[in-house]
Short mmCIF file of C-alpha atoms and ligand atoms in Angstrom, two decimals:
data_model
loop_
_atom_site.label_atom_id
_atom_site.label_comp_id
_atom_site.label_asym_id
_atom_site.label_seq_id
_atom_site.Cartn_x
_atom_site.Cartn_y
_atom_site.Cartn_z
CA UNK A 96 32.13 -19.30 7.81
CA UNK A 97 31.81 -16.16 9.96
CA UNK A 98 28.90 -16.08 12.37
CA UNK A 99 27.03 -12.79 12.78
CA UNK A 100 23.98 -11.66 14.73
CA UNK A 101 22.11 -10.19 11.79
CA UNK A 102 22.25 -10.29 8.00
CA UNK A 103 20.08 -7.83 6.07
CA UNK A 104 19.42 -8.83 2.47
CA UNK A 105 18.64 -5.95 0.11
CA UNK A 106 19.30 -2.23 0.06
CA UNK A 107 16.70 0.50 -0.34
CA UNK A 108 14.81 2.47 2.29
CA UNK A 109 13.81 -0.67 4.24
CA UNK A 110 17.27 -2.29 4.24
CA UNK A 111 19.17 0.86 5.14
CA UNK A 112 16.71 1.76 7.90
CA UNK A 113 16.94 -1.77 9.33
CA UNK A 114 20.73 -1.36 9.21
CA UNK A 115 20.64 2.03 10.94
CA UNK A 116 18.50 0.77 13.83
CA UNK A 117 20.29 -2.53 14.26
CA UNK A 118 23.75 -0.95 14.04
CA UNK A 119 22.78 1.54 16.74
CA UNK A 120 21.63 -1.43 18.84
CA UNK A 121 25.15 -2.91 18.51
CA UNK A 122 24.06 -5.85 16.37
CA UNK A 123 26.87 -5.13 13.84
CA UNK A 124 24.66 -5.91 10.83
CA UNK A 125 25.99 -7.24 7.55
CA UNK A 126 23.99 -5.82 4.64
CA UNK A 127 24.02 -7.45 1.20
CA UNK A 128 23.38 -4.52 -1.11
CA UNK A 129 22.86 -6.50 -4.31
CA UNK A 130 24.88 -6.40 -7.46
CA UNK A 131 22.66 -7.85 -10.21
CA UNK A 132 21.07 -4.52 -11.13
CA UNK A 133 24.48 -2.80 -10.96
CA UNK A 134 23.16 -0.29 -8.41
CA UNK A 135 22.51 -0.65 -4.73
CA UNK A 136 19.71 1.38 -3.24
CA UNK A 137 16.62 -0.18 -4.80
CA UNK A 138 13.95 1.49 -6.88
CA UNK A 139 14.64 5.03 -5.66
CA UNK A 140 17.94 4.89 -7.53
CA UNK A 141 15.94 5.07 -10.74
CA UNK A 142 13.56 7.81 -9.61
CA UNK A 143 14.06 11.53 -10.09
CA UNK A 144 12.16 13.94 -7.82
CA UNK A 145 10.82 12.48 -4.60
CA UNK A 146 8.32 15.04 -3.37
CA UNK A 147 6.60 13.03 -0.66
CA UNK A 148 9.42 11.94 1.64
CA UNK A 149 8.90 13.93 4.85
CA UNK A 150 11.72 16.21 5.89
CA UNK A 151 12.51 17.43 2.36
CA UNK A 152 10.11 20.33 1.74
CA UNK A 153 11.73 21.14 -1.61
CA UNK A 154 11.89 17.48 -2.69
CA UNK A 155 14.98 15.36 -3.07
CA UNK A 156 16.41 13.24 -5.88
CA UNK A 157 15.93 9.48 -5.31
CA UNK A 158 19.65 8.56 -5.56
CA UNK A 159 20.61 11.42 -3.22
CA UNK A 160 18.09 10.20 -0.63
CA UNK A 161 19.48 6.66 -0.80
CA UNK A 162 23.03 7.99 -0.52
CA UNK A 163 22.04 9.76 2.71
CA UNK A 164 20.30 6.65 4.10
CA UNK A 165 23.38 4.54 3.34
CA UNK A 166 25.79 7.01 4.87
CA UNK A 167 23.74 7.27 8.05
CA UNK A 168 23.69 3.48 8.58
CA UNK A 169 27.42 3.30 7.80
CA UNK A 170 28.18 5.82 10.54
CA UNK A 171 27.06 3.30 13.18
CA UNK A 172 29.05 0.39 11.78
CA UNK A 173 26.99 -1.40 9.12
CA UNK A 174 29.16 -3.72 7.03
CA UNK A 175 28.15 -3.45 3.34
CA UNK A 176 28.68 -6.30 0.91
CA UNK A 177 28.28 -5.46 -2.75
CA UNK A 178 27.00 -8.87 -3.85
CA UNK A 179 23.72 -10.62 -4.52
CA UNK A 180 22.58 -13.32 -2.15
CA UNK A 181 22.38 -16.54 -4.15
CA UNK A 182 20.66 -18.71 -1.54
CA UNK A 183 19.72 -19.01 2.10
CA UNK A 184 19.26 -22.07 4.27
CA UNK A 185 16.56 -21.48 6.86
CA UNK A 186 16.11 -25.15 7.78
CA UNK A 187 18.36 -24.99 10.85
CA UNK A 188 19.73 -22.35 13.21
CA UNK A 189 22.03 -20.45 12.78
CA UNK A 190 20.73 -19.73 9.26
CA UNK A 191 23.10 -19.72 6.29
CA UNK A 192 23.35 -16.88 3.80
CA UNK A 193 25.37 -17.50 0.64
CA UNK A 194 26.44 -14.60 -1.56
CA UNK A 195 28.34 -14.60 -4.88
CA UNK A 196 31.71 -14.72 -3.07
CA UNK A 197 30.99 -14.61 0.66
CA UNK A 198 28.80 -16.51 3.10
CA UNK A 199 27.71 -16.09 6.70
CA UNK A 200 26.02 -17.96 9.50
CA UNK A 201 23.34 -15.60 10.75
CA UNK A 202 21.44 -15.68 14.01
CA UNK A 203 18.70 -13.57 12.45
CA UNK A 204 17.85 -12.31 8.97
CA UNK A 205 15.93 -9.31 7.64
CA UNK A 206 14.75 -9.55 4.03
CA UNK A 207 14.35 -6.24 2.22
CA UNK A 208 14.89 -7.26 -1.40
CA UNK A 209 12.08 -5.12 -2.81
CA UNK A 210 10.40 -5.67 -6.13
CA UNK A 211 11.31 -5.18 -9.76
CA UNK A 212 9.51 -3.84 -12.81
CA UNK A 213 7.30 -6.28 -14.74
CA UNK A 214 7.40 -6.81 -18.48
CA UNK A 215 4.50 -7.88 -20.71
CA UNK A 216 4.54 -10.72 -23.22
CA UNK A 217 4.21 -8.63 -26.40
CA UNK A 218 5.68 -9.86 -29.73
CA UNK A 219 8.85 -7.92 -30.53
CA UNK A 220 9.65 -6.93 -26.94
CA UNK A 221 11.50 -10.02 -25.75
CA UNK A 222 15.21 -10.59 -25.16
CA UNK A 223 16.85 -11.11 -28.54
CA UNK A 224 14.09 -9.01 -30.17
CA UNK A 225 13.83 -5.28 -29.36
CA UNK A 226 14.31 -5.51 -25.58
CA UNK A 227 16.85 -2.81 -24.64
CA UNK A 228 16.74 -1.62 -28.26
CA UNK A 229 14.01 0.88 -27.58
CA UNK A 230 11.92 -1.35 -25.27
CA UNK A 231 12.68 -0.93 -21.55
CA UNK A 232 10.99 -1.15 -18.16
CA UNK A 233 12.57 2.00 -16.75
CA UNK A 234 12.08 5.35 -18.43
CA UNK A 235 13.97 7.13 -15.68
CA UNK A 236 17.07 4.94 -16.26
CA UNK A 237 16.98 4.85 -20.06
CA UNK A 238 14.88 7.81 -21.22
CA UNK A 239 17.80 10.17 -21.83
CA UNK A 240 19.37 7.88 -24.46
CA UNK A 241 19.91 9.58 -27.85
CA UNK A 242 17.62 7.08 -29.64
CA UNK A 243 14.61 8.65 -27.90
CA UNK A 244 15.42 12.32 -28.62
CA UNK A 245 12.59 14.17 -30.40
CA UNK A 246 10.82 10.91 -31.19
CA UNK A 247 7.36 9.52 -30.43
CA UNK A 248 7.46 7.45 -27.22
CA UNK A 249 4.91 5.07 -25.70
CA UNK A 250 4.42 4.14 -22.03
CA UNK A 251 2.18 1.21 -21.04
CA UNK A 252 0.29 1.46 -17.75
CA UNK A 253 -2.09 3.73 -15.86
CA UNK A 254 -0.53 3.98 -12.39
CA UNK A 255 1.74 6.59 -10.81
CA UNK A 256 4.77 4.98 -12.44
CA UNK A 257 3.30 5.30 -15.92
CA UNK A 258 2.45 8.95 -15.34
CA UNK A 259 5.77 9.76 -13.71
CA UNK A 260 7.67 8.06 -16.53
CA UNK A 261 5.60 9.77 -19.23
CA UNK A 262 6.20 13.19 -17.66
CA UNK A 263 9.90 12.46 -17.39
CA UNK A 264 10.02 11.41 -21.05
CA UNK A 265 8.53 14.74 -22.16
CA UNK A 266 12.04 16.11 -21.54
CA UNK A 267 13.29 14.04 -24.45
CA UNK A 268 10.55 12.82 -26.80
CA UNK A 269 8.53 14.89 -29.27
CA UNK A 270 5.28 13.38 -27.96
CA UNK A 271 4.61 10.82 -25.24
CA UNK A 272 1.61 8.46 -25.36
CA UNK A 273 0.31 6.63 -22.30
CA UNK A 274 -1.36 3.40 -23.43
CA UNK A 275 -3.86 2.34 -20.78
CA UNK A 276 -6.11 -0.70 -20.95
CA UNK A 277 -9.15 1.01 -19.41
CA UNK A 278 -10.80 4.42 -19.36
CA UNK A 279 -9.58 5.71 -16.00
CA UNK A 280 -6.08 6.13 -14.60
CA UNK A 281 -5.10 4.30 -11.42
CA UNK A 282 -2.57 7.06 -10.68
CA UNK A 283 -3.14 9.53 -7.83
CA UNK A 284 -5.27 12.55 -8.77
CA UNK A 285 -2.43 15.04 -8.65
CA UNK A 286 -0.24 12.94 -10.95
CA UNK A 287 -3.13 12.14 -13.31
CA UNK A 288 -3.94 15.84 -13.64
CA UNK A 289 -0.34 16.67 -14.47
CA UNK A 290 -0.36 14.11 -17.27
CA UNK A 291 -3.71 15.20 -18.66
CA UNK A 292 -2.69 18.86 -18.70
CA UNK A 293 0.73 18.34 -20.24
CA UNK A 294 0.83 19.42 -23.91
CA UNK A 295 3.28 16.65 -24.81
CA UNK A 296 1.31 13.82 -23.19
CA UNK A 297 -1.61 12.03 -24.89
CA UNK A 298 -3.51 9.23 -23.17
CA UNK A 299 -4.77 6.41 -25.37
CA UNK A 300 -7.69 4.99 -23.36
CA UNK A 301 -8.96 1.41 -23.61
CA UNK A 302 -5.85 0.50 -25.52
CA UNK A 303 -3.17 -2.17 -25.52
CA UNK A 304 0.05 -2.66 -27.46
CA UNK A 305 -0.14 -5.83 -29.54
CA UNK A 306 3.16 -5.72 -31.47
CA UNK A 307 6.45 -3.85 -31.63
CA UNK A 308 8.48 -3.79 -34.83
CA UNK A 309 11.81 -2.49 -36.08
CA UNK A 310 15.00 -3.58 -37.85
CA UNK A 311 17.64 -2.86 -35.20
CA UNK A 312 15.69 -0.47 -32.98
CA UNK A 313 12.01 0.11 -32.29
CA UNK A 314 10.36 1.74 -35.31
CA UNK A 315 6.66 1.17 -34.70
CA UNK A 316 4.09 -0.05 -32.19
CA UNK A 317 0.72 -1.53 -33.02
CA UNK A 318 -2.08 -0.42 -30.73
CA UNK A 319 -5.45 -2.08 -30.41
CA UNK A 320 -8.55 -0.43 -29.00
CA UNK A 321 -9.95 -3.14 -26.72
CA UNK A 322 -13.54 -1.96 -27.21
CA UNK A 323 -13.66 -1.57 -30.99
CA UNK A 324 -10.87 -4.14 -31.64
CA UNK A 325 -9.47 -1.68 -34.20
CA UNK A 326 -5.69 -1.99 -34.63
CA UNK A 327 -3.34 0.68 -35.94
CA UNK A 328 0.42 0.88 -36.36
CA UNK A 329 2.16 4.06 -35.13
CA UNK A 330 5.67 5.32 -35.70
CA UNK A 331 7.61 5.00 -32.41
CA UNK A 332 11.17 4.97 -31.09
CA UNK A 333 10.51 3.78 -27.57
CA UNK A 334 8.19 1.56 -25.56
CA UNK A 335 8.36 1.72 -21.76
CA UNK A 336 6.65 -0.80 -19.47
CA UNK A 337 5.16 0.72 -16.30
CA UNK A 338 2.79 -2.08 -15.34
CA UNK A 339 3.75 -2.80 -11.76
CA UNK A 340 6.32 -4.92 -10.03
CA UNK A 341 7.28 -8.47 -9.04
CA UNK A 342 8.72 -9.06 -5.55
CA UNK A 343 12.28 -10.43 -5.38
CA UNK A 344 11.82 -13.72 -3.54
CA UNK A 345 13.35 -16.31 -5.91
CA UNK A 346 16.50 -16.80 -3.83
CA UNK A 347 14.33 -18.02 -0.92
CA UNK A 348 13.49 -21.14 -2.91
CA UNK A 349 10.12 -21.67 -1.23
CA UNK A 350 11.44 -21.65 2.34
CA UNK A 351 9.11 -18.87 3.48
CA UNK A 352 5.34 -18.58 3.05
CA UNK A 353 4.25 -16.27 0.24
CA UNK A 354 0.92 -14.70 -0.69
CA UNK A 355 -0.62 -16.02 -3.93
CA UNK A 356 0.74 -12.88 -5.69
CA UNK A 357 4.31 -13.81 -4.70
CA UNK A 358 4.83 -11.23 -1.92
CA UNK A 359 6.29 -12.44 1.38
CA UNK A 360 3.74 -13.25 4.05
CA UNK A 361 4.22 -11.60 7.43
CA UNK A 362 2.05 -12.09 10.51
CA UNK A 363 -0.58 -9.34 10.41
CA UNK A 364 0.57 -6.20 12.20
CA UNK A 365 4.18 -7.46 12.44
CA UNK A 366 7.16 -8.02 10.17
CA UNK A 367 7.65 -11.67 11.19
CA UNK A 368 7.81 -14.20 8.38
CA UNK A 369 6.82 -17.85 8.66
CA UNK A 370 10.25 -18.76 10.09
CA UNK A 371 11.13 -17.48 13.56
CA UNK A 372 14.11 -15.15 13.51
CA UNK A 373 13.51 -14.13 9.89
CA UNK A 374 11.87 -10.74 9.38
CA UNK A 375 10.90 -8.76 6.30
CA UNK A 376 10.55 -5.08 5.46
CA UNK A 377 9.72 -2.90 2.46
CA UNK A 378 8.13 -3.76 -0.87
CA UNK A 379 8.99 -7.47 -0.78
CA UNK A 380 6.23 -7.87 1.82
CA UNK A 381 4.04 -4.87 0.98
CA UNK A 382 1.73 -4.75 -2.01
CA UNK A 383 -0.56 -2.14 -0.49
CA UNK A 384 1.40 0.99 0.32
CA UNK A 385 4.76 0.56 -1.47
CA UNK A 386 6.13 3.97 -0.51
CA UNK A 387 9.68 4.89 0.53
CA UNK A 388 8.40 6.10 3.90
CA UNK A 389 6.42 2.91 4.60
CA UNK A 390 9.41 0.81 3.51
CA UNK A 391 11.64 2.74 5.91
CA UNK A 392 9.03 2.27 8.67
CA UNK A 393 8.82 -1.49 8.19
CA UNK A 394 12.63 -1.71 8.01
CA UNK A 395 12.72 -0.04 11.43
CA UNK A 396 10.10 -2.50 12.74
CA UNK A 397 12.15 -5.44 11.42
CA UNK A 398 15.29 -4.21 13.20
CA UNK A 399 13.44 -3.70 16.50
CA UNK A 400 11.85 -7.15 16.25
CA UNK A 401 15.16 -8.81 15.37
CA UNK A 402 16.80 -7.09 18.33
CA UNK A 403 14.07 -8.28 20.72
CA UNK A 404 14.09 -11.79 19.31
CA UNK A 405 17.89 -12.06 19.71
CA UNK A 406 17.73 -10.63 23.24
CA UNK A 407 15.02 -13.13 24.24
CA UNK A 408 17.15 -16.04 23.01
CA UNK A 409 20.12 -14.88 25.05
P1 NDP B 112 0.39 0.04 -10.14
O1 NDP B 112 0.15 -1.37 -9.77
O2 NDP B 112 -0.21 1.14 -9.34
O3 NDP B 112 -0.10 0.27 -11.64
C1 NDP B 112 0.16 -0.65 -12.66
C2 NDP B 112 -0.57 -0.21 -13.92
O4 NDP B 112 -0.27 -1.14 -14.95
C3 NDP B 112 -2.08 -0.20 -13.74
O5 NDP B 112 -2.65 0.95 -14.31
C4 NDP B 112 -2.52 -1.47 -14.49
O6 NDP B 112 -3.77 -1.31 -15.11
C5 NDP B 112 -1.45 -1.60 -15.55
N1 NDP B 112 -1.29 -3.01 -15.93
C6 NDP B 112 -0.99 -4.06 -15.12
N2 NDP B 112 -0.91 -5.19 -15.83
C7 NDP B 112 -1.18 -4.85 -17.11
C8 NDP B 112 -1.29 -5.59 -18.31
N3 NDP B 112 -1.10 -6.91 -18.34
N4 NDP B 112 -1.58 -4.92 -19.45
C9 NDP B 112 -1.77 -3.60 -19.44
N5 NDP B 112 -1.70 -2.83 -18.33
C10 NDP B 112 -1.41 -3.47 -17.18
O7 NDP B 112 1.98 0.16 -10.25
P2 NDP B 112 2.91 1.46 -10.23
O8 NDP B 112 4.25 0.92 -10.50
O9 NDP B 112 2.40 2.51 -11.11
O10 NDP B 112 2.84 1.99 -8.74
C11 NDP B 112 3.16 1.14 -7.65
C12 NDP B 112 3.07 1.94 -6.34
O11 NDP B 112 4.10 2.91 -6.29
C13 NDP B 112 1.76 2.70 -6.18
O12 NDP B 112 1.39 2.64 -4.82
C14 NDP B 112 2.11 4.10 -6.58
O13 NDP B 112 1.29 5.06 -5.94
C15 NDP B 112 3.56 4.21 -6.11
N6 NDP B 112 4.30 5.19 -6.93
C16 NDP B 112 4.34 6.49 -6.51
C17 NDP B 112 5.00 7.46 -7.23
C18 NDP B 112 5.01 8.86 -6.74
O14 NDP B 112 4.27 9.17 -5.82
N7 NDP B 112 5.80 9.74 -7.31
C19 NDP B 112 5.71 7.13 -8.48
C20 NDP B 112 5.58 5.74 -8.86
C21 NDP B 112 4.90 4.82 -8.10
P3 NDP B 112 -5.14 -1.22 -14.24
O15 NDP B 112 -5.15 0.16 -13.66
O16 NDP B 112 -6.19 -1.47 -15.25
O17 NDP B 112 -5.04 -2.30 -13.20
#
């Protein structure tokens, strides 16, 4: 098994920034980009316009931004591995990192595995039912499919994702409904205003989806008003979950301390996890800010801390 100074697990703004900094510090990082989702680069790969990443006054497409991040880290010698990490062993040093086909002994590790979109337990939406047959958790990835063209589409959630996805879907659907469980959006003001002003977006307040039905594809959704308890079935071709994210920590198998909500615990003000020599950056350890720029910042912090920790050991 090859021994390396640093393995970074997970691509995205945090992973690529950690790679850029550590490669420039001559740590020759190995970065597992992930394969399960079919795309490296994390959540920005399924985003369209990114208007709030500094340095791009006219905005930039999410995948283009990640392509630039990746290329910049590659320039200084990052070694990319297009596999998922299956397990790690943090019980002794050097640590062990096991991928689908490769494995390494690592003197230090940076975890930047991010978070993935949550699904709700609604009858009709599960695997083997209408999941991926009109029900999805990513409008940006799936919204352009022909089954959604000129049809009535429903998005569940009230945050920036729900609004962004609803606005994106207006390019395809005849009308887009945001189904939100309370009477106020969580989304930022500017995004909420865009949704409320858009002629093709309707917000169904105090509402939840209780059932999704269809033969082969989604044909209808049943919506309940949580205040009046009134339920009504509506014709629909698509249902999109935009109800937040779950951090990707399963492969750690309980070896690092987590917050009760499943996010990785780091020592306050640092990116150090509960095991010395293991650092974390990006959304996997951040349930407060969750922005590309903050992920990149914490990826940088993780690389600097790993570098100092390795230097101190030498
Ligand atoms: P959020 O956690 O902000 O929002 C999740 C939404 O889902 C909330 O409105 C919540 O309702 C609702 N929800 C959660 N659980 C359920 C449930 N069981 N049933 C019904 N509704 C439910 O997640 P987002 O993914 O929207 O955003 C995450 C972060 O990413 C935020 O910081 C956001 O600002 C950022 N972001 C920024 C974008 C941009 O700037 N372009 C685009 C997308 C995301 P409730 O409000 O009642 O809790």
